[in-house]
Tab-separated table of C-alpha atoms in Angstrom:
chain	number	residue	atom	x	y	z
R	1	MET	CA	-0.169	-0.284	0.136
R	2	GLY	CA	1.434	3.174	-1.241
R	3	CYS	CA	1.313	7.678	0.034
R	4	THR	CA	-0.712	9.139	-0.114
R	5	HIS	CA	-1.418	12.917	0.735
R	6	LEU	CA	-4.101	13.215	3.516
R	7	GLU	CA	-6.413	15.817	3.770
R	8	GLU	CA	-6.984	15.389	7.157
R	9	SER	CA	-6.566	19.066	9.534
R	10	PRO	CA	-4.864	18.850	12.849
R	11	LEU	CA	-8.991	18.839	14.547
R	12	THR	CA	-10.179	15.495	12.812
R	13	VAL	CA	-6.608	13.440	13.578
R	14	ARG	CA	-7.106	14.303	16.574
R	15	CYS	CA	-10.178	12.541	17.075
R	16	VAL	CA	-8.636	9.780	14.509
R	17	LEU	CA	-5.549	9.614	16.887
R	18	HIS	CA	-8.191	10.538	20.180
R	19	SER	CA	-10.910	7.665	18.595
R	20	ASP	CA	-11.857	3.875	20.250
R	21	VAL	CA	-9.552	1.602	18.611
R	22	LYS	CA	-10.642	-1.107	20.337
R	23	GLY	CA	-12.935	-2.855	18.465
R	24	LYS	CA	-13.425	-5.649	16.278
R	25	ARG	CA	-10.396	-4.349	13.576
R	26	ASP	CA	-7.680	-1.617	14.109
R	27	TYR	CA	-8.300	-0.362	10.331
R	28	ILE	CA	-5.526	2.736	11.462
R	29	SER	CA	-2.941	0.933	12.351
R	30	GLU	CA	-2.572	-1.487	9.625
R	31	LEU	CA	-1.529	1.792	7.366
R	32	PRO	CA	2.387	2.113	6.626
R	33	ASP	CA	4.518	3.371	8.814
R	34	CYS	CA	5.020	6.814	6.399
R	35	ILE	CA	1.048	7.414	6.419
R	36	LEU	CA	0.295	7.261	10.406
R	37	SER	CA	4.097	9.052	10.574
R	38	TYR	CA	2.149	11.831	8.708
R	39	ILE	CA	-0.760	11.538	10.889
R	40	GLN	CA	1.391	12.296	13.865
R	41	SER	CA	3.261	15.689	12.387
R	42	MET	CA	-0.006	17.058	12.435
R	43	VAL	CA	0.030	17.553	16.087
R	44	SER	CA	0.750	19.166	18.503
R	45	MET	CA	3.828	16.847	20.655
R	46	LYS	CA	1.374	16.334	23.990
R	47	ASP	CA	-0.732	14.650	20.973
R	48	MET	CA	1.216	12.684	19.679
R	49	MET	CA	3.513	10.615	23.001
R	50	ASN	CA	-0.959	9.711	23.443
R	51	THR	CA	-1.006	7.856	20.846
R	52	CYS	CA	1.839	5.400	23.344
R	53	ALA	CA	-1.606	4.140	24.535
R	54	LEU	CA	-3.739	3.226	21.752
R	55	SER	CA	-1.031	-0.029	20.332
R	56	LYS	CA	1.913	-1.393	21.234
R	57	ARG	CA	2.121	-0.653	17.151
R	58	TRP	CA	1.356	3.174	18.005
R	59	SER	CA	4.006	3.501	20.467
R	60	ASN	CA	6.795	2.622	18.807
R	61	LEU	CA	5.623	5.384	15.812
R	62	TRP	CA	7.038	8.077	17.308
R	63	HIS	CA	10.084	8.434	16.932
R	64	LEU	CA	9.731	8.181	13.794
R	65	ARG	CA	8.745	12.424	13.622
R	66	ARG	CA	12.180	14.127	12.171
R	67	ASP	CA	10.245	17.645	13.260
R	68	LEU	CA	10.159	18.336	17.005
R	69	ASN	CA	9.080	21.523	18.691
R	70	PHE	CA	8.448	22.251	21.725
R	71	ASP	CA	6.270	25.020	22.840
R	72	VAL	CA	4.017	25.865	25.095
R	73	HIS	CA	1.661	24.597	23.888
R	74	ASN	CA	2.838	22.423	21.248
R	75	VAL	CA	3.924	20.872	25.713
R	76	PHE	CA	0.918	21.546	27.072
R	77	GLY	CA	-1.707	21.565	24.763
R	78	SER	CA	-4.262	25.134	24.993
R	79	GLU	CA	-3.990	28.133	26.828
R	80	GLU	CA	-7.486	26.631	28.440
R	81	GLU	CA	-5.527	23.233	29.953
R	82	LEU	CA	-3.012	26.034	31.312
R	83	LEU	CA	-5.015	28.201	33.079
R	84	ASP	CA	-6.364	25.382	34.869
R	85	LYS	CA	-3.466	24.128	35.545
R	86	GLY	CA	-2.189	27.448	36.515
R	87	TYR	CA	0.677	27.055	34.499
R	88	LEU	CA	-0.114	30.424	32.877
R	89	ALA	CA	-1.460	33.866	35.625
R	90	ILE	CA	-3.315	36.328	34.670
R	91	GLU	CA	-2.249	39.593	35.311
R	92	LYS	CA	-3.725	43.043	34.955
R	93	VAL	CA	-1.278	45.724	34.035
R	94	TYR	CA	-2.736	49.769	33.398
R	95	GLU	CA	-6.033	48.943	31.352
R	96	TYR	CA	-4.672	46.161	29.911
R	97	SER	CA	-4.298	42.584	30.659
R	98	ARG	CA	-0.724	40.544	31.258
R	99	LYS	CA	-0.657	37.136	30.063
R	100	ASP	CA	2.798	35.481	32.151
R	101	ILE	CA	3.889	31.379	32.555
R	102	SER	CA	4.319	30.743	36.526
R	103	ASP	CA	7.412	29.127	37.331
R	104	VAL	CA	5.738	25.653	37.860
R	105	CYS	CA	5.547	25.551	34.077
R	106	LYS	CA	9.031	26.403	33.521
R	107	ASP	CA	10.176	23.557	35.513
R	108	GLU	CA	7.152	21.532	34.341
R	109	PHE	CA	8.404	21.904	30.704
R	110	ILE	CA	12.104	20.897	31.466
R	111	LYS	CA	10.716	17.908	32.975
R	112	ARG	CA	8.980	16.806	30.310
R	113	VAL	CA	11.225	17.902	27.325
R	114	ASN	CA	14.183	15.972	29.476
R	115	GLN	CA	11.705	12.394	29.231
R	116	PHE	CA	11.499	13.123	25.945
R	117	VAL	CA	15.391	13.472	24.775
R	118	LYS	CA	15.764	11.175	27.464
R	119	ASN	CA	12.825	8.507	25.513
R	120	PHE	CA	13.381	9.633	21.474
R	121	LYS	CA	15.407	6.360	19.886
R	122	GLY	CA	14.493	7.965	16.793
R	123	ILE	CA	18.030	8.269	14.766
R	124	MET	CA	18.020	10.973	12.395
R	125	ILE	CA	16.169	14.649	13.080
R	126	ASP	CA	15.570	17.117	10.826
R	127	SER	CA	14.326	20.340	12.692
R	128	PHE	CA	14.561	21.058	16.880
R	129	MET	CA	13.373	23.738	18.099
R	130	VAL	CA	12.380	25.073	21.855
R	131	LYS	CA	10.448	28.921	22.911
R	132	PHE	CA	9.732	28.804	25.320
R	133	ASN	CA	10.475	32.918	27.802
R	134	ASN	CA	13.144	33.653	30.265
R	135	LEU	CA	15.090	30.600	30.004
R	136	ASN	CA	17.958	31.495	31.502
R	137	HIS	CA	21.725	30.753	32.879
R	138	ARG	CA	19.854	28.059	35.543
R	139	HIS	CA	18.548	26.232	33.492
R	140	SER	CA	22.071	25.916	31.105
R	141	LYS	CA	22.513	21.821	31.924
R	142	ASN	CA	19.161	20.764	30.420
R	143	ILE	CA	19.063	23.417	27.630
R	144	ASP	CA	23.427	21.791	27.289
R	145	GLU	CA	21.689	18.316	26.873
R	146	TRP	CA	18.857	19.405	24.178
R	147	ILE	CA	21.785	20.755	21.893
R	148	LYS	CA	23.996	17.680	22.576
R	149	PHE	CA	20.957	15.210	21.419
R	150	ALA	CA	19.380	17.553	19.323
R	151	ILE	CA	23.220	17.583	17.198
R	152	SER	CA	24.099	13.922	17.669
R	153	ARG	CA	20.854	13.488	15.614
R	154	GLY	CA	22.420	14.740	12.439
R	155	VAL	CA	20.001	17.704	13.184
R	156	GLY	CA	20.033	19.945	9.894
R	157	ARG	CA	18.000	23.115	11.328
R	158	ILE	CA	18.106	24.602	15.312
R	159	ASP	CA	15.557	26.861	16.672
R	160	LEU	CA	16.311	28.336	20.502
R	161	LEU	CA	13.636	30.834	21.084
R	162	LEU	CA	14.445	32.230	24.935
R	163	TYR	CA	12.603	35.475	24.656
R	164	GLN	CA	14.152	37.302	27.572
R	165	GLU	CA	10.776	39.982	29.744
R	166	PRO	CA	12.728	43.060	29.981
R	167	GLY	CA	13.338	42.975	33.332
R	168	HIS	CA	13.076	39.590	34.032
R	169	TYR	CA	16.957	37.984	34.681
R	170	LYS	CA	18.998	40.634	33.449
R	171	GLY	CA	21.931	40.038	32.629
R	172	THR	CA	22.125	36.102	33.444
R	173	ARG	CA	21.949	34.911	29.452
R	174	TYR	CA	21.967	31.264	28.714
R	175	THR	CA	25.382	30.673	27.038
R	176	PHE	CA	25.078	28.699	24.057
R	177	PRO	CA	27.689	25.700	24.279
R	178	PHE	CA	29.806	26.497	21.381
R	179	GLY	CA	32.859	24.569	23.701
R	180	LEU	CA	31.333	21.367	24.476
R	181	SER	CA	32.040	18.753	23.429
R	182	PHE	CA	30.105	16.301	20.657
R	183	GLU	CA	30.338	13.009	20.675
R	184	CYS	CA	29.725	13.016	16.532
R	185	LYS	CA	31.210	12.170	13.051
R	186	SER	CA	28.930	13.683	10.873
R	187	SER	CA	27.668	17.384	10.738
R	188	ARG	CA	23.909	18.026	9.204
R	189	LEU	CA	23.709	21.303	11.235
R	190	LYS	CA	22.872	24.127	8.209
R	191	HIS	CA	21.081	26.473	10.196
R	192	MET	CA	20.918	28.259	13.432
R	193	HIS	CA	18.208	30.553	15.030
R	194	LEU	CA	19.022	31.821	18.570
R	195	VAL	CA	16.803	33.964	20.564
R	196	GLY	CA	18.056	36.002	23.823
R	197	CYS	CA	20.902	34.057	24.598
R	198	LYS	CA	25.038	35.313	25.208
R	199	LEU	CA	27.196	34.026	23.474
R	200	VAL	CA	31.153	34.341	24.154
R	201	CYS	CA	34.425	32.921	22.841
R	202	PRO	CA	35.218	29.440	24.553
R	203	PRO	CA	39.009	28.075	25.056
R	204	SER	CA	41.163	28.751	21.289
R	205	ASN	CA	40.629	24.287	20.829
R	206	PHE	CA	37.026	24.738	21.305
R	207	ASP	CA	35.804	21.836	18.182
R	208	ILE	CA	34.036	24.306	15.521
R	209	PHE	CA	33.001	21.236	13.703
R	210	PRO	CA	29.098	20.569	14.087
R	211	PHE	CA	29.192	24.055	13.015
R	212	THR	CA	30.814	24.926	9.448
R	213	ASN	CA	28.250	23.531	7.608
R	214	LEU	CA	26.123	26.603	9.117
R	215	LYS	CA	24.487	27.781	5.490
R	216	SER	CA	22.429	30.465	7.796
R	217	LEU	CA	22.679	31.551	11.272
R	218	VAL	CA	20.655	34.250	12.942
R	219	LEU	CA	21.453	35.719	16.569
R	220	GLU	CA	18.285	37.887	17.826
R	221	ARG	CA	18.036	39.955	21.181
R	222	SER	CA	21.959	38.362	22.261
R	223	ARG	CA	24.983	39.509	23.029
R	224	VAL	CA	27.190	38.964	20.801
R	225	ASP	CA	31.520	38.666	21.670
R	226	VAL	CA	32.839	40.029	18.592
R	227	LYS	CA	35.864	37.440	18.466
R	228	LEU	CA	33.952	34.318	18.371
R	229	LEU	CA	31.933	36.189	15.281
R	230	THR	CA	35.427	36.243	13.504
R	231	THR	CA	35.897	32.414	14.758
R	232	LEU	CA	32.892	31.384	12.917
R	233	LEU	CA	32.936	33.545	9.750
R	234	SER	CA	36.444	32.590	9.152
R	235	ASN	CA	35.485	28.200	9.917
R	236	CYS	CA	31.889	28.291	8.490
R	237	LEU	CA	32.891	28.199	4.749
R	238	LEU	CA	29.265	27.536	3.757
R	239	LEU	CA	27.526	30.740	5.764
R	240	GLU	CA	25.989	33.150	2.896
R	241	GLU	CA	22.943	34.307	5.605
R	242	LEU	CA	24.142	36.588	8.493
R	243	ASN	CA	21.631	39.116	11.136
R	244	LEU	CA	22.576	40.627	13.037
R	245	GLU	CA	19.280	41.765	15.329
R	246	SER	CA	19.036	43.876	18.027
R	247	CYS	CA	22.449	41.880	19.047
R	248	LYS	CA	24.986	44.158	21.647
R	249	VAL	CA	28.642	43.410	20.839
R	250	ASN	CA	30.939	44.000	23.422
R	251	SER	CA	33.090	46.013	20.951
R	252	SER	CA	33.366	50.235	19.375
R	253	SER	CA	33.786	47.755	15.856
R	254	LEU	CA	32.050	45.529	14.643
R	255	LYS	CA	34.612	43.319	11.514
R	256	ILE	CA	32.916	40.884	9.052
R	257	VAL	CA	35.145	38.961	7.012
R	258	SER	CA	34.255	36.294	4.917
R	259	SER	CA	34.205	35.073	2.356
R	260	SER	CA	30.252	32.505	1.151
R	261	LEU	CA	28.388	35.471	2.943
R	262	CYS	CA	25.586	36.926	0.139
R	263	HIS	CA	22.846	38.422	1.987
R	264	LEU	CA	24.307	40.393	5.981
R	265	LYS	CA	21.582	42.220	7.885
R	266	LEU	CA	22.329	44.558	10.365
R	267	LEU	CA	19.208	45.659	12.847
R	268	TRP	CA	18.837	47.940	16.459
R	269	CYS	CA	22.854	46.735	17.367
R	270	GLU	CA	24.491	48.192	19.224
R	271	ALA	CA	28.270	48.292	21.255
R	272	SER	CA	27.874	47.006	25.121
R	273	LYS	CA	26.619	49.642	28.167
R	274	ASP	CA	30.884	50.858	28.109
R	275	GLU	CA	31.174	52.078	24.912
R	276	GLU	CA	28.921	52.900	20.813
R	277	LEU	CA	29.137	50.913	18.134
R	278	GLU	CA	31.498	53.525	15.903
R	279	PHE	CA	32.424	51.586	13.569
R	280	ILE	CA	31.735	48.485	11.597
R	281	SER	CA	33.281	46.841	8.535
R	282	LEU	CA	32.723	44.517	6.057
R	283	ASP	CA	35.353	42.532	4.128
R	284	CYS	CA	32.678	39.483	1.471
R	285	LEU	CA	33.485	39.210	-1.775
R	286	LYS	CA	30.276	37.395	-2.652
R	287	LEU	CA	27.873	39.554	-1.750
R	288	THR	CA	25.023	40.977	-2.592
R	289	SER	CA	22.443	42.366	-0.585
R	290	PHE	CA	22.532	44.163	2.478
R	291	TYR	CA	20.392	44.871	5.035
R	292	SER	CA	21.236	47.457	7.894
R	293	CYS	CA	18.381	49.391	8.948
R	294	HIS	CA	18.319	51.650	13.003
R	295	MET	CA	21.851	51.335	14.168
R	296	ASN	CA	22.471	53.402	17.045
R	297	PRO	CA	24.108	55.320	17.109
R	298	SER	CA	24.751	55.332	13.758
R	299	PRO	CA	28.472	53.813	13.107
R	300	SER	CA	30.190	55.028	9.734
R	301	PHE	CA	30.832	52.519	6.844
R	302	SER	CA	33.526	51.000	5.695
R	303	MET	CA	32.703	48.461	2.614
R	304	ASN	CA	34.936	46.238	0.266
R	305	THR	CA	31.565	44.633	-1.891
R	306	PRO	CA	32.739	43.652	-5.310
R	307	ILE	CA	29.069	42.218	-6.293
R	308	LEU	CA	26.220	44.061	-3.609
R	309	LYS	CA	24.105	44.364	-5.776
R	310	THR	CA	20.931	46.033	-3.446
R	311	ILE	CA	20.837	47.982	0.106
R	312	ASP	CA	18.114	48.420	1.835
R	313	HIS	CA	16.747	50.438	4.255
R	314	PHE	CA	20.492	51.735	5.181
R	315	ASP	CA	20.371	55.156	7.834
R	316	PHE	CA	22.321	57.637	6.626
R	317	PRO	CA	22.124	60.386	9.744
R	318	GLY	CA	23.660	63.015	6.991
R	319	GLY	CA	22.874	64.501	3.868
R	320	ILE	CA	21.554	63.947	0.276
R	321	TYR	CA	25.790	64.633	-0.537
R	322	ASN	CA	27.524	62.374	1.787
R	323	ALA	CA	24.888	59.260	0.780
R	324	PHE	CA	26.037	59.820	-3.158
R	325	SER	CA	29.408	60.372	-1.660
R	326	PHE	CA	29.587	57.216	0.416
R	327	PHE	CA	27.984	55.082	-2.357
R	328	ALA	CA	30.247	55.860	-5.375
R	329	THR	CA	32.002	53.388	-3.201
R	330	VAL	CA	30.043	50.774	-4.267
R	331	SER	CA	29.916	50.939	-7.670
R	332	THR	CA	27.925	47.528	-8.931
R	333	LEU	CA	24.883	49.792	-6.753
R	334	GLU	CA	21.914	48.064	-8.430
R	335	ILE	CA	18.768	48.911	-6.382
R	336	LEU	CA	18.868	51.091	-2.755
R	337	ASN	CA	16.657	52.059	-0.153
R	338	LEU	CA	17.696	54.422	1.922
R	339	CYS	CA	16.619	56.520	5.148
R	340	ILE	CA	17.876	61.172	5.026
R	341	TYR	CA	17.458	62.472	8.488
R	342	TYR	CA	19.362	65.847	7.042
R	343	ASN	CA	18.403	67.787	3.472
R	344	CYS	CA	21.877	70.006	3.834
R	345	CYS	CA	25.262	69.270	4.195
R	346	PRO	CA	27.887	72.103	5.547
R	347	CYS	CA	28.645	72.609	2.143
R	348	CYS	CA	24.785	73.186	0.248
R	349	SER	CA	24.338	76.970	0.319
R	350	GLY	CA	20.145	77.626	-0.441
R	351	LYS	CA	19.674	75.980	-3.063
R	352	GLY	CA	20.296	72.913	-4.304
R	353	ILE	CA	23.234	70.040	-3.950
R	354	SER	CA	25.730	69.351	-7.201
R	355	ILE	CA	26.832	66.260	-6.976
R	356	PRO	CA	29.962	65.782	-8.654
R	357	LEU	CA	30.715	63.505	-11.443
R	358	GLN	CA	32.947	61.484	-9.600
R	359	THR	CA	30.026	61.125	-6.890
R	360	THR	CA	27.442	59.201	-9.958
R	361	LEU	CA	26.205	55.691	-9.742
R	362	GLU	CA	26.397	54.383	-12.794
R	363	ASN	CA	24.460	51.282	-11.949
R	364	LEU	CA	21.675	51.972	-9.942
R	365	ARG	CA	18.124	51.440	-11.208
R	366	GLU	CA	15.958	52.241	-8.182
R	367	LEU	CA	16.245	53.759	-5.337
R	368	ASN	CA	13.659	54.800	-2.656
R	369	LEU	CA	13.874	57.579	-0.457
R	370	ARG	CA	12.425	58.722	2.672
R	371	VAL	CA	13.496	61.501	3.542
R	372	VAL	CA	12.702	62.499	7.827
R	373	SER	CA	12.922	66.301	7.105
R	374	GLN	CA	11.846	68.714	4.827
R	375	PHE	CA	11.568	68.285	1.683
R	376	ASP	CA	13.650	70.332	-1.645
R	377	ILE	CA	12.538	69.976	-4.637
R	378	TRP	CA	16.337	70.259	-5.818
R	379	TRP	CA	17.804	67.858	-4.546
R	380	ILE	CA	15.417	65.565	-6.042
R	381	LEU	CA	17.164	66.987	-9.654
R	382	ASP	CA	20.230	66.407	-8.775
R	383	VAL	CA	19.911	62.663	-8.209
R	384	LEU	CA	18.316	61.997	-11.210
R	385	LYS	CA	21.042	63.775	-12.980
R	386	ALA	CA	23.603	61.404	-10.802
R	387	SER	CA	21.647	58.648	-11.037
R	388	PRO	CA	21.904	58.171	-14.964
R	389	PHE	CA	20.163	54.701	-15.590
R	390	LEU	CA	17.919	54.981	-12.764
R	391	GLN	CA	14.378	53.398	-13.803
R	392	LYS	CA	13.083	54.005	-10.147
R	393	LEU	CA	12.615	56.449	-8.208
R	394	SER	CA	10.406	56.641	-4.631
R	395	VAL	CA	10.278	60.047	-2.492
R	396	MET	CA	8.176	59.759	0.214
R	397	ILE	CA	8.719	62.222	3.075
R	398	GLU	CA	7.664	62.170	6.481
R	399	TYR	CA	5.633	64.740	8.291
R	400	PRO	CA	5.311	66.764	5.017
R	401	SER	CA	4.413	70.357	5.451
R	402	PHE	CA	2.438	73.339	3.133
R	403	ASP	CA	5.027	75.283	1.675
R	404	ALA	CA	2.782	78.837	0.053
R	405	ASN	CA	6.142	80.264	-0.543
R	406	GLU	CA	6.338	80.421	-4.515
R	407	THR	CA	8.741	82.824	-5.202
R	408	ASP	CA	11.307	80.693	-6.105
R	409	ILE	CA	8.511	79.264	-8.906
R	410	ASP	CA	10.773	80.520	-12.275
R	411	ASP	CA	14.489	78.903	-11.023
R	412	LEU	CA	13.284	75.556	-10.945
R	413	PRO	CA	15.233	74.006	-14.945
R	414	MET	CA	13.708	72.568	-16.822
R	415	PHE	CA	14.873	68.472	-16.399
R	416	SER	CA	15.297	65.814	-18.070
R	417	HIS	CA	16.330	61.529	-18.001
R	418	ASP	CA	17.071	59.144	-20.677
R	419	GLU	CA	15.816	56.507	-18.554
R	420	ILE	CA	13.268	56.722	-15.376
R	421	LYS	CA	9.980	54.924	-16.409
R	422	VAL	CA	8.789	55.467	-13.004
R	423	ILE	CA	8.332	57.796	-10.293
R	424	GLU	CA	6.547	57.867	-6.954
R	425	LEU	CA	6.818	60.958	-3.993
R	426	GLY	CA	4.605	59.671	-1.318
R	427	GLY	CA	4.471	62.610	1.735
R	428	CYS	CA	2.019	65.016	-1.310
R	429	VAL	CA	0.513	68.332	0.599
R	430	GLY	CA	-0.389	70.535	-3.212
R	431	ASN	CA	2.642	71.871	-2.681
R	432	TRP	CA	3.194	74.027	-5.667
R	433	TYR	CA	7.171	72.985	-6.069
R	434	GLU	CA	4.786	68.744	-6.288
R	435	ILE	CA	2.960	70.560	-9.019
R	436	GLU	CA	5.874	71.921	-11.114
R	437	PHE	CA	7.364	68.309	-10.371
R	438	ALA	CA	5.118	66.924	-11.879
R	439	MET	CA	5.046	69.520	-15.207
R	440	ASN	CA	8.238	69.099	-15.839
R	441	ALA	CA	8.147	64.875	-15.571
R	442	LEU	CA	5.284	64.717	-17.170
R	443	LYS	CA	6.645	67.302	-20.235
R	444	TYR	CA	10.351	66.757	-20.828
R	445	ILE	CA	11.216	62.985	-20.285
R	446	HIS	CA	9.872	60.591	-22.469
R	447	THR	CA	10.683	57.255	-20.970
R	448	LEU	CA	7.519	57.685	-18.776
R	449	GLU	CA	5.353	55.032	-18.112
R	450	ARG	CA	3.915	56.144	-14.622
R	451	ILE	CA	4.349	59.426	-11.904
R	452	VAL	CA	2.496	58.435	-9.013
R	453	LEU	CA	1.283	61.810	-6.261
R	454	SER	CA	1.050	60.272	-3.261
R	455	PRO	CA	-0.098	61.825	0.304
R	456	TYR	CA	0.142	58.418	2.859
R	457	TRP	CA	4.015	57.641	4.323
R	458	LYS	CA	4.144	56.086	6.387
R	459	ASP	CA	4.864	56.459	10.473
R	460	GLU	CA	6.613	53.905	11.766
R	461	MET	CA	6.364	55.124	15.609
R	462	SER	CA	2.397	53.896	14.459
R	463	PRO	CA	0.361	50.679	15.104
R	464	ASN	CA	1.589	47.704	12.794
R	465	ASN	CA	3.476	51.110	10.660
R	466	GLY	CA	0.173	52.273	9.708
R	467	GLN	CA	-0.198	55.286	6.781
R	468	GLN	CA	-0.348	58.271	7.614
R	469	CYS	CA	-2.607	60.823	5.876
R	470	ASP	CA	-1.951	64.810	5.561
R	471	PRO	CA	-5.575	66.174	5.857
R	472	SER	CA	-5.372	69.033	3.391
R	473	TRP	CA	-5.137	66.585	0.609
R	474	PRO	CA	-8.215	66.931	-1.251
R	475	ASN	CA	-8.058	70.397	-1.533
R	476	GLY	CA	-3.933	69.923	-2.911
R	477	ARG	CA	-4.863	66.794	-4.915
R	478	LYS	CA	-7.526	69.455	-6.707
R	479	GLY	CA	-5.293	72.433	-7.271
R	480	ILE	CA	-2.808	69.097	-8.314
R	481	LEU	CA	-5.522	68.821	-11.054
R	482	GLU	CA	-6.112	71.856	-11.792
R	483	LYS	CA	-2.907	73.556	-12.783
R	484	LEU	CA	-2.071	71.098	-15.357
R	485	GLN	CA	-5.270	71.329	-16.639
R	486	ASP	CA	-4.636	74.645	-17.999
R	487	GLU	CA	-1.553	74.195	-18.351
R	488	GLY	CA	-2.522	72.052	-21.018
R	489	ILE	CA	-0.327	68.647	-19.372
R	490	GLU	CA	-1.889	65.434	-20.556
R	491	LEU	CA	-2.724	62.887	-17.988
R	492	ASP	CA	-2.523	59.487	-18.726
R	493	LYS	CA	0.674	58.942	-17.259
R	494	LEU	CA	-0.557	60.685	-14.098
R	495	VAL	CA	-1.801	58.428	-10.730
R	496	LEU	CA	-3.145	60.639	-7.612
R	497	LEU	CA	-4.825	59.106	-5.058
């Protein structure tokens, strides 16, 4: 009998597993192992263990499971069960209700995972995940055994998600056991995600072997020793993706040197309490995409990335002039998503920014700008001049304001571009320079396929990064249309939201 795809929902499967099989014939238990193991993969670890009571055959099948996921609901059941057993407490904090896992629940969770690991007879697993808040250094002995168990079973992916709630066990994070001795002759570990851990550099002779086949490493809300990171990068020659999110490093400088890294993400990273992260050096010959956002404070960068094509969410504390001078050193750059905090720089006086020819971004095809300061139409013209092969330009102005002053309108030069196809301006309110810019683009850019004027901008401080809109936009929209129609401009390429 061959294996077929099962369409049952987890709820249906759970009912089947708990049904009475004491009838004349147990047809379910006669199914092939591959189907029964598939059924087990659709239910929680708790329900899977309950199948052991169905029959002798079922009692051996749980060893076939290759994805082991341990979190509160997988181990204990529904939220109602957690409340009934006192594992979950609801505390009223001001006008909000907060749900906290009790220490009794934490001890029971560790006990159950230990029992599973001890009794599991399977010889191979694909993934091992533990997700539980505020497990820390006091539970190191147990967590170390879980990691050793997973690696000894040839695990391909480890997710250790020990989220640390604010104020809980401050400074006592679990230290990931790079210094442990692992009894394995080969390693299948390719993906590792660590949250709420501490990564320190063990003795120089520690066994790096179990981690040498890593392809992706995600470190989140963790404390990272830069020496350990350097060791991992120099020994993990297959590592293609590295994410550091909300991490603290024990140095004022961070050097990332890798011959294999293709994708790098640095988000909300900073130095330890006594230092500031001032300098980041990238020496990555295969890096093609770099995501950097909300570094505190904004460090200076040195980049040896000869094939880098995409830079995403880069926060640049200086003006557009300094930004283009910096990114011109990345000659292969094709897509740039940039946040500008100040439009002006010390070398500017009044109108416009003359970007020198040596800062031309020859390969740039797409530019997305988020402007967190007063808008100036002049530097958009300079951006177009400095990006001769640009095909899409998107500019979002946060917290725009209406400017009725039109004294400089005659000074706005005519401009054109030989490649641009799409222009998007967000945060519009109907200012004169928005109208003038749209008019010139529609008149003189013959490659233009679409220009979009939108009142919306994305406010990262609002819930769910909600979109904001200036209430003056309806009048502004009407004014834009009237002005363009008076000038006899064709509106088939114009989109007004």
